[in-house]
Amino acid sequence: MNTPKYKHFKFEDRYVIQEFLKFQYSFTAIANRLGKDRRAISKEVLKHRFLKPGRSKIQLDCSMLEKPPYVCNGCNKRMGCLKNQYIYEASIAQNEYGKTLRQERSRLRISKASIAAINDTIAPLMISKHHSVNHVFAAHPEILTMSKSTFYRYVDLGILNVKNVDLQRKVKYRVKKEYDYEHSSKMDRGIRLGRFYRDFQDYISHNPEASIVEMDTVIGTQGGKGGKCFLTLLFRSFNLMLIRVLPYRRAEYVIQTFEILKGLLGDFEFSRLFEVILTDNGSEFSDPESIEISTKTGERLSFVFFCDPNSSWQKGCIEKNHEYIRYVLPKGTSFAGISQENANLLASHINSVPRLSLNNQSPYEAALGFLGKHNMELLGIQKISNDDIDLSIRLLKR
């Protein structure tokens, strides 16, 4: 019988051992039942058996306990025996095992030199530049030889300079969302005909290789009248995000941005890269035809679709990527002094972060073959080396 992959006994295994010992089965029979080696059964019984003192004044040991099964569970004379007895019980064995396991896991299996290396190299990157745990693990495997869960445990134990407050997603502060008084009107439902999320699903089912770009906006401090905001465009397959600065969150400025992109890339490349655009129902996206149609030829270059109302999860990739923007520009931060060059710098740092979902490649590396280096440069995206990536609020204050 093949031995199961797990090495540790579970409570169910220990209960089987207890019952089989009661009926005087051999270690070999028990091992065959559990798919274990008989020596493992023997060690388990010897390690977790407990002494039940005899009732006689002189403590006597039974000679039968010197050979298998080493316990009195199946002895017919057990009830009237006055000698010391050894008993194996599954519940007691499981409790002893759990206590031993907790003690072993609580021990620090890390040298002082390793702690110093982490504090000297890794801690400044996480504290000052806001690198994530996955980022530093991908960039410095020679230093971080433990698992990520162990790293988190070391942080909790306080043996590293990194604290929980320095971890990107361990501590969060909820900021109340401001109401957009100026642009609270609903989008005309007529423009959504043929552009619903179900239409998007139909298109993708017939064109599975289509390039999908998720689109959204990120606002700064509105002050009741709006102001500068970001138009974010994310290539879903690669998590590569473009950030374009808009003077106001209005449809006319979204259209102007797409006209700039068409001019930079040309109609052919724009059509290839932005074949499908998926966005929400914001009023700034109320003119999809101007996004789709070429002003030079009048041909359709792209297809714009809308998510269902209150279903931001349908474009969840871009929603998640907005977290990286908020590391540098927390909610409530004004975008008034941010230029397009600043936005390109921010996007370059975000797109250079290794992602676990991309097998520890950065979005820049994953998308380079599809977009091409020339297009990357046109779009203002550059590769930032791992240790130079900065996702702290200091990035745009240099």
Short mmCIF file of C-alpha atoms in Angstrom, two decimals:
data_model
loop_
_atom_site.label_atom_id
_atom_site.label_comp_id
_atom_site.label_asym_id
_atom_site.label_seq_id
_atom_site.Cartn_x
_atom_site.Cartn_y
_atom_site.Cartn_z
CA MET A 1 0.00 0.00 0.00
CA ASN A 2 1.30 3.46 -0.88
CA THR A 3 2.08 5.71 2.07
CA PRO A 4 -0.05 8.90 2.13
CA LYS A 5 1.73 12.18 1.47
CA TYR A 6 1.09 13.53 4.98
CA LYS A 7 3.52 12.35 7.68
CA HIS A 8 1.69 13.43 10.82
CA PHE A 9 -1.04 11.38 12.46
CA LYS A 10 -4.48 12.92 12.59
CA PHE A 11 -6.95 12.34 15.42
CA GLU A 12 -8.84 9.85 13.24
CA ASP A 13 -5.62 7.85 12.79
CA ARG A 14 -4.99 7.81 16.52
CA TYR A 15 -8.54 6.65 17.20
CA VAL A 16 -8.00 3.74 14.79
CA ILE A 17 -4.81 2.82 16.66
CA GLN A 18 -6.67 2.91 19.99
CA GLU A 19 -9.48 0.68 18.72
CA PHE A 20 -7.16 -1.81 16.99
CA LEU A 21 -5.01 -2.12 20.13
CA LYS A 22 -8.17 -2.86 22.09
CA PHE A 23 -8.83 -5.85 19.85
CA GLN A 24 -5.17 -6.99 19.97
CA TYR A 25 -4.25 -6.22 16.36
CA SER A 26 -0.53 -6.17 15.60
CA PHE A 27 1.39 -3.05 14.60
CA THR A 28 1.68 -4.48 11.09
CA ALA A 29 -2.11 -4.80 10.79
CA ILE A 30 -2.62 -1.27 12.08
CA ALA A 31 0.02 0.06 9.70
CA ASN A 32 -1.65 -1.64 6.74
CA ARG A 33 -4.99 -0.14 7.76
CA LEU A 34 -3.56 3.41 7.93
CA GLY A 35 -1.11 3.10 5.04
CA LYS A 36 1.83 3.79 7.37
CA ASP A 37 5.07 2.04 8.26
CA ARG A 38 4.79 -0.26 11.31
CA ARG A 39 7.73 1.54 12.91
CA ALA A 40 5.71 4.76 12.84
CA ILE A 41 2.88 3.04 14.71
CA SER A 42 5.35 1.67 17.27
CA LYS A 43 6.91 5.11 17.85
CA GLU A 44 3.48 6.72 18.16
CA VAL A 45 2.38 4.26 20.86
CA LEU A 46 5.64 4.46 22.84
CA LYS A 47 5.72 8.25 22.67
CA HIS A 48 2.13 8.92 23.76
CA ARG A 49 1.29 6.04 26.13
CA PHE A 50 0.71 7.15 29.73
CA LEU A 51 1.29 5.43 33.06
CA LYS A 52 -1.60 4.31 35.21
CA PRO A 53 -0.09 3.36 38.60
CA GLY A 54 -0.98 -0.05 40.03
CA ARG A 55 -3.18 -0.49 43.09
CA SER A 56 -0.65 -2.50 45.08
CA LYS A 57 1.62 -0.87 47.67
CA ILE A 58 4.66 -2.15 45.82
CA GLN A 59 4.77 -0.68 42.33
CA LEU A 60 5.40 -3.55 39.94
CA ASP A 61 5.90 -3.38 36.20
CA CYS A 62 4.48 -6.01 33.90
CA SER A 63 7.08 -7.86 31.83
CA MET A 64 4.64 -7.97 28.89
CA LEU A 65 5.11 -4.21 28.44
CA GLU A 66 8.68 -4.73 27.24
CA LYS A 67 7.49 -6.05 23.87
CA PRO A 68 4.80 -4.98 21.38
CA PRO A 69 2.24 -3.55 21.74
CA TYR A 70 3.85 -1.95 24.85
CA VAL A 71 0.42 -1.05 26.31
CA CYS A 72 -2.35 -2.79 28.22
CA ASN A 73 -5.27 -1.71 26.00
CA GLY A 74 -6.04 -5.24 24.79
CA CYS A 75 -5.03 -7.23 27.88
CA ASN A 76 -7.75 -9.58 29.16
CA LYS A 77 -6.47 -9.28 32.77
CA ARG A 78 -6.43 -5.51 32.80
CA MET A 79 -9.45 -4.94 35.07
CA GLY A 80 -8.11 -7.04 37.97
CA CYS A 81 -4.40 -6.34 37.48
CA LEU A 82 -2.56 -4.71 40.41
CA LYS A 83 0.58 -3.84 38.44
CA ASN A 84 1.47 -0.58 36.73
CA GLN A 85 -0.34 -0.20 33.41
CA TYR A 86 0.48 1.75 30.27
CA ILE A 87 -2.52 2.96 28.28
CA TYR A 88 -2.81 4.56 24.84
CA GLU A 89 -5.76 6.93 24.31
CA ALA A 90 -6.34 8.92 21.13
CA SER A 91 -7.54 12.12 22.81
CA ILE A 92 -4.55 12.32 25.16
CA ALA A 93 -2.12 11.51 22.34
CA GLN A 94 -3.67 14.24 20.16
CA ASN A 95 -3.41 16.84 22.92
CA GLU A 96 0.25 15.98 23.57
CA TYR A 97 0.94 16.16 19.83
CA GLY A 98 -0.73 19.58 19.53
CA LYS A 99 1.26 20.94 22.48
CA THR A 100 4.53 19.66 21.02
CA LEU A 101 3.68 21.11 17.62
CA ARG A 102 2.95 24.55 19.09
CA GLN A 103 6.20 24.52 21.02
CA GLU A 104 8.19 23.55 17.94
CA ARG A 105 6.58 26.24 15.82
CA SER A 106 7.14 28.89 18.47
CA ARG A 107 10.88 28.39 18.35
CA LEU A 108 12.86 30.85 16.27
CA ARG A 109 14.59 29.01 13.46
CA ILE A 110 16.51 32.04 12.28
CA SER A 111 20.03 33.18 13.05
CA LYS A 112 21.06 36.62 14.30
CA ALA A 113 22.92 37.16 11.03
CA SER A 114 19.71 36.50 9.05
CA ILE A 115 17.74 38.91 11.23
CA ALA A 116 20.41 41.57 10.70
CA ALA A 117 20.37 41.01 6.92
CA ILE A 118 16.58 41.38 6.81
CA ASN A 119 16.66 44.51 8.97
CA ASP A 120 19.47 46.06 6.90
CA THR A 121 18.16 45.25 3.41
CA ILE A 122 14.46 44.34 3.54
CA ALA A 123 13.12 46.57 6.31
CA PRO A 124 14.09 49.90 4.63
CA LEU A 125 12.38 48.79 1.41
CA MET A 126 9.13 47.93 3.21
CA ILE A 127 9.14 50.89 5.61
CA SER A 128 10.42 53.68 3.38
CA LYS A 129 9.42 52.50 -0.11
CA HIS A 130 6.28 50.55 0.82
CA HIS A 131 7.32 47.30 -0.88
CA SER A 132 4.92 44.42 -0.36
CA VAL A 133 5.87 41.06 1.17
CA ASN A 134 5.59 39.33 -2.21
CA HIS A 135 7.74 42.05 -3.78
CA VAL A 136 10.66 41.61 -1.37
CA PHE A 137 10.38 37.81 -1.54
CA ALA A 138 10.62 37.94 -5.34
CA ALA A 139 13.49 40.46 -5.32
CA HIS A 140 15.60 38.98 -2.50
CA PRO A 141 15.16 35.18 -2.29
CA GLU A 142 18.77 34.87 -1.12
CA ILE A 143 17.89 36.68 2.12
CA LEU A 144 14.30 35.58 2.67
CA THR A 145 14.78 31.81 2.79
CA MET A 146 11.74 31.21 5.01
CA SER A 147 8.08 30.98 3.95
CA LYS A 148 5.87 34.06 3.83
CA SER A 149 3.77 32.81 6.75
CA THR A 150 6.95 32.47 8.82
CA PHE A 151 7.94 36.02 7.84
CA TYR A 152 4.56 37.29 9.04
CA ARG A 153 5.08 35.39 12.30
CA TYR A 154 8.48 37.01 12.82
CA VAL A 155 6.81 40.40 12.30
CA ASP A 156 4.15 39.53 14.89
CA LEU A 157 6.83 38.39 17.35
CA GLY A 158 8.59 41.76 16.96
CA ILE A 159 12.05 40.41 16.10
CA LEU A 160 12.24 42.49 12.89
CA ASN A 161 12.25 46.23 12.36
CA VAL A 162 9.21 45.80 10.09
CA LYS A 163 5.92 46.22 11.96
CA ASN A 164 2.36 45.30 11.04
CA VAL A 165 1.60 48.95 10.26
CA ASP A 166 4.29 48.82 7.54
CA LEU A 167 2.61 45.92 5.73
CA GLN A 168 0.52 47.12 2.81
CA ARG A 169 -2.66 45.15 3.46
CA LYS A 170 -2.38 44.24 7.15
CA VAL A 171 -3.63 47.59 8.48
CA LYS A 172 -6.14 49.76 6.66
CA TYR A 173 -7.97 52.97 7.50
CA ARG A 174 -11.35 53.52 5.96
CA VAL A 175 -11.92 57.01 4.59
CA LYS A 176 -15.46 58.16 3.89
CA LYS A 177 -16.12 58.62 0.18
CA GLU A 178 -17.12 62.11 -0.84
CA TYR A 179 -20.31 62.58 -2.76
CA ASP A 180 -19.89 63.99 -6.27
CA TYR A 181 -22.55 66.69 -6.27
CA GLU A 182 -21.65 68.10 -9.66
CA HIS A 183 -21.77 64.83 -11.62
CA SER A 184 -24.44 62.85 -9.81
CA SER A 185 -26.76 62.54 -12.83
CA LYS A 186 -27.36 59.08 -14.23
CA MET A 187 -26.05 57.96 -17.59
CA ASP A 188 -28.51 57.83 -20.46
CA ARG A 189 -29.52 54.17 -20.64
CA GLY A 190 -29.93 54.38 -24.41
CA ILE A 191 -26.17 54.47 -25.01
CA ARG A 192 -25.80 51.16 -23.18
CA LEU A 193 -27.87 49.18 -25.66
CA GLY A 194 -25.60 46.51 -27.10
CA ARG A 195 -22.95 47.40 -24.52
CA PHE A 196 -24.22 45.55 -21.44
CA TYR A 197 -21.99 43.16 -19.52
CA ARG A 198 -23.77 40.20 -21.11
CA ASP A 199 -22.84 41.68 -24.51
CA PHE A 200 -19.24 41.85 -23.32
CA GLN A 201 -19.39 38.17 -22.36
CA ASP A 202 -20.84 37.25 -25.76
CA TYR A 203 -18.09 39.17 -27.56
CA ILE A 204 -15.33 37.51 -25.52
CA SER A 205 -16.83 34.05 -26.07
CA HIS A 206 -16.52 34.61 -29.83
CA ASN A 207 -13.17 36.45 -29.58
CA PRO A 208 -11.28 34.75 -26.72
CA GLU A 209 -7.93 36.25 -27.76
CA ALA A 210 -9.19 39.83 -27.64
CA SER A 211 -7.18 42.37 -25.66
CA ILE A 212 -9.32 43.47 -22.71
CA VAL A 213 -8.69 46.85 -21.08
CA GLU A 214 -10.50 47.80 -17.88
CA MET A 215 -11.18 51.52 -17.44
CA ASP A 216 -11.97 53.61 -14.36
CA THR A 217 -11.25 56.95 -12.69
CA VAL A 218 -9.54 57.78 -9.40
CA ILE A 219 -10.42 61.06 -7.75
CA GLY A 220 -8.43 63.33 -5.45
CA THR A 221 -9.91 66.00 -3.20
CA GLN A 222 -13.08 67.30 -4.79
CA GLY A 223 -13.88 70.27 -2.61
CA GLY A 224 -17.47 70.22 -3.90
CA LYS A 225 -16.52 71.29 -7.44
CA GLY A 226 -14.34 68.48 -8.65
CA GLY A 227 -10.76 68.83 -9.84
CA LYS A 228 -7.88 66.83 -11.27
CA CYS A 229 -8.37 63.08 -11.35
CA PHE A 230 -6.81 60.00 -12.94
CA LEU A 231 -8.13 58.00 -15.86
CA THR A 232 -6.79 54.47 -15.31
CA LEU A 233 -6.54 51.88 -18.08
CA LEU A 234 -5.49 48.33 -17.17
CA PHE A 235 -4.57 45.53 -19.58
CA ARG A 236 -6.29 42.64 -17.82
CA SER A 237 -4.00 39.83 -19.02
CA PHE A 238 -0.84 41.53 -17.71
CA ASN A 239 -2.08 43.82 -14.87
CA LEU A 240 -0.30 46.67 -16.67
CA MET A 241 -1.90 49.99 -15.74
CA LEU A 242 -1.74 53.34 -17.55
CA ILE A 243 -2.50 56.53 -15.62
CA ARG A 244 -3.63 59.63 -17.51
CA VAL A 245 -4.32 62.94 -15.78
CA LEU A 246 -7.69 64.59 -16.43
CA PRO A 247 -8.35 68.24 -15.47
CA TYR A 248 -11.90 67.27 -14.50
CA ARG A 249 -13.90 64.07 -14.34
CA ARG A 250 -15.96 64.74 -17.44
CA ALA A 251 -16.66 62.91 -20.68
CA GLU A 252 -15.02 65.59 -22.85
CA TYR A 253 -11.65 65.09 -21.12
CA VAL A 254 -11.90 61.30 -21.37
CA ILE A 255 -12.47 61.68 -25.12
CA GLN A 256 -9.51 64.06 -25.41
CA THR A 257 -7.30 61.51 -23.66
CA PHE A 258 -8.28 58.79 -26.11
CA GLU A 259 -7.63 61.12 -29.03
CA ILE A 260 -4.10 61.61 -27.66
CA LEU A 261 -3.65 57.83 -27.36
CA LYS A 262 -4.85 57.28 -30.93
CA GLY A 263 -2.44 59.95 -32.13
CA LEU A 264 0.51 58.43 -30.24
CA LEU A 265 -0.13 54.82 -31.25
CA GLY A 266 -1.85 55.17 -34.60
CA ASP A 267 -5.20 53.62 -35.45
CA PHE A 268 -3.84 50.13 -36.11
CA GLU A 269 -1.92 49.79 -32.83
CA PHE A 270 -4.73 51.43 -30.85
CA SER A 271 -7.22 48.93 -32.31
CA ARG A 272 -4.91 46.02 -31.46
CA LEU A 273 -4.20 47.10 -27.89
CA PHE A 274 -7.62 48.55 -26.98
CA GLU A 275 -9.85 46.08 -28.82
CA VAL A 276 -12.26 45.76 -25.86
CA ILE A 277 -12.74 48.36 -23.11
CA LEU A 278 -14.79 47.48 -20.03
CA THR A 279 -15.84 50.27 -17.67
CA ASP A 280 -18.50 51.29 -15.16
CA ASN A 281 -21.54 53.54 -15.55
CA GLY A 282 -19.90 56.83 -14.57
CA SER A 283 -21.09 59.95 -16.39
CA GLU A 284 -17.51 60.56 -17.63
CA PHE A 285 -17.92 57.50 -19.88
CA SER A 286 -21.21 58.65 -21.39
CA ASP A 287 -19.85 59.02 -24.96
CA PRO A 288 -18.48 55.56 -25.87
CA GLU A 289 -18.79 56.13 -29.62
CA SER A 290 -16.17 58.91 -29.53
CA ILE A 291 -13.81 56.46 -27.84
CA GLU A 292 -14.48 53.71 -30.37
CA ILE A 293 -14.45 55.61 -33.67
CA SER A 294 -11.38 56.91 -35.51
CA THR A 295 -11.62 60.65 -36.22
CA LYS A 296 -9.40 60.14 -39.28
CA THR A 297 -11.22 57.35 -41.10
CA GLY A 298 -14.53 57.03 -39.26
CA GLU A 299 -13.84 53.30 -38.75
CA ARG A 300 -14.59 51.51 -35.54
CA LEU A 301 -11.36 50.78 -33.67
CA SER A 302 -12.65 49.47 -30.35
CA PHE A 303 -15.67 48.15 -28.47
CA VAL A 304 -16.78 49.75 -25.20
CA PHE A 305 -18.90 47.75 -22.74
CA PHE A 306 -20.36 48.64 -19.35
CA CYS A 307 -20.45 46.62 -16.13
CA ASP A 308 -23.78 45.96 -14.46
CA PRO A 309 -24.78 48.59 -11.85
CA ASN A 310 -23.11 48.13 -8.46
CA SER A 311 -20.96 45.30 -9.82
CA SER A 312 -17.43 46.63 -9.59
CA TRP A 313 -16.19 43.05 -9.19
CA GLN A 314 -16.77 42.62 -12.94
CA LYS A 315 -13.67 44.75 -13.44
CA GLY A 316 -11.96 43.64 -10.27
CA CYS A 317 -8.41 43.73 -11.65
CA ILE A 318 -8.35 47.49 -11.97
CA GLU A 319 -10.13 47.99 -8.65
CA LYS A 320 -7.39 45.97 -6.94
CA ASN A 321 -4.63 47.86 -8.77
CA HIS A 322 -5.97 51.14 -7.46
CA GLU A 323 -4.58 50.07 -4.09
CA TYR A 324 -1.08 50.78 -5.42
CA ILE A 325 -2.10 54.34 -6.28
CA ARG A 326 -3.49 54.85 -2.79
CA TYR A 327 -0.20 53.78 -1.21
CA VAL A 328 1.38 56.88 -2.76
CA LEU A 329 -1.71 59.13 -2.83
CA PRO A 330 -4.04 58.22 0.06
CA LYS A 331 -7.72 59.07 -0.18
CA GLY A 332 -8.28 62.76 0.44
CA THR A 333 -4.98 63.76 -1.21
CA SER A 334 -5.27 66.57 -3.75
CA PHE A 335 -4.08 65.82 -7.30
CA ALA A 336 -3.78 69.54 -8.11
CA GLY A 337 0.01 69.57 -8.40
CA ILE A 338 0.35 66.29 -10.29
CA SER A 339 1.45 66.43 -13.93
CA GLN A 340 1.29 63.73 -16.60
CA GLU A 341 5.05 63.15 -16.03
CA ASN A 342 4.29 62.47 -12.36
CA ALA A 343 1.51 60.05 -13.36
CA ASN A 344 3.88 58.23 -15.75
CA LEU A 345 6.45 57.92 -12.96
CA LEU A 346 3.83 56.52 -10.59
CA ALA A 347 2.61 54.06 -13.24
CA SER A 348 6.20 52.95 -13.97
CA HIS A 349 6.82 52.14 -10.31
CA ILE A 350 3.51 50.29 -9.98
CA ASN A 351 4.07 48.31 -13.19
CA SER A 352 7.54 47.24 -12.02
CA VAL A 353 6.32 45.50 -8.86
CA PRO A 354 6.61 41.67 -9.12
CA ARG A 355 3.18 40.03 -8.90
CA LEU A 356 2.48 36.56 -7.54
CA SER A 357 -0.33 36.19 -10.10
CA LEU A 358 2.26 36.67 -12.88
CA ASN A 359 4.67 34.08 -11.44
CA ASN A 360 6.65 36.91 -9.82
CA GLN A 361 7.06 38.77 -13.09
CA SER A 362 6.25 42.47 -13.08
CA PRO A 363 3.39 43.72 -15.30
CA TYR A 364 6.02 45.54 -17.39
CA GLU A 365 7.89 42.28 -18.06
CA ALA A 366 4.70 40.32 -18.70
CA ALA A 367 3.28 42.89 -21.17
CA LEU A 368 6.50 43.80 -22.96
CA GLY A 369 6.08 41.16 -25.67
CA PHE A 370 2.49 42.20 -26.39
CA LEU A 371 2.81 45.98 -26.24
CA GLY A 372 6.38 46.27 -27.51
CA LYS A 373 9.12 48.48 -26.07
CA HIS A 374 8.37 51.31 -28.52
CA ASN A 375 4.73 51.50 -27.41
CA MET A 376 5.80 51.33 -23.76
CA GLU A 377 7.98 54.39 -24.31
CA LEU A 378 5.20 56.21 -26.15
CA LEU A 379 2.88 55.54 -23.22
CA GLY A 380 5.48 56.79 -20.73
CA ILE A 381 6.10 53.44 -19.01
CA GLN A 382 9.63 52.49 -17.95
CA LYS A 383 11.13 49.57 -16.03
CA ILE A 384 12.22 50.41 -12.47
CA SER A 385 14.72 48.10 -10.76
CA ASN A 386 13.36 46.13 -7.82
CA ASP A 387 15.15 47.97 -5.03
CA ASP A 388 14.46 51.40 -6.56
CA ILE A 389 10.69 50.91 -6.60
CA ASP A 390 9.06 53.35 -4.20
CA LEU A 391 5.37 53.12 -3.33
CA SER A 392 5.46 55.58 -0.44
CA ILE A 393 4.03 59.10 -0.29
CA ARG A 394 7.59 60.39 -0.86
CA LEU A 395 7.66 59.20 -4.49
CA LEU A 396 6.07 62.33 -5.99
CA LYS A 397 7.63 64.74 -3.47
CA ARG A 398 11.20 64.36 -4.72
#
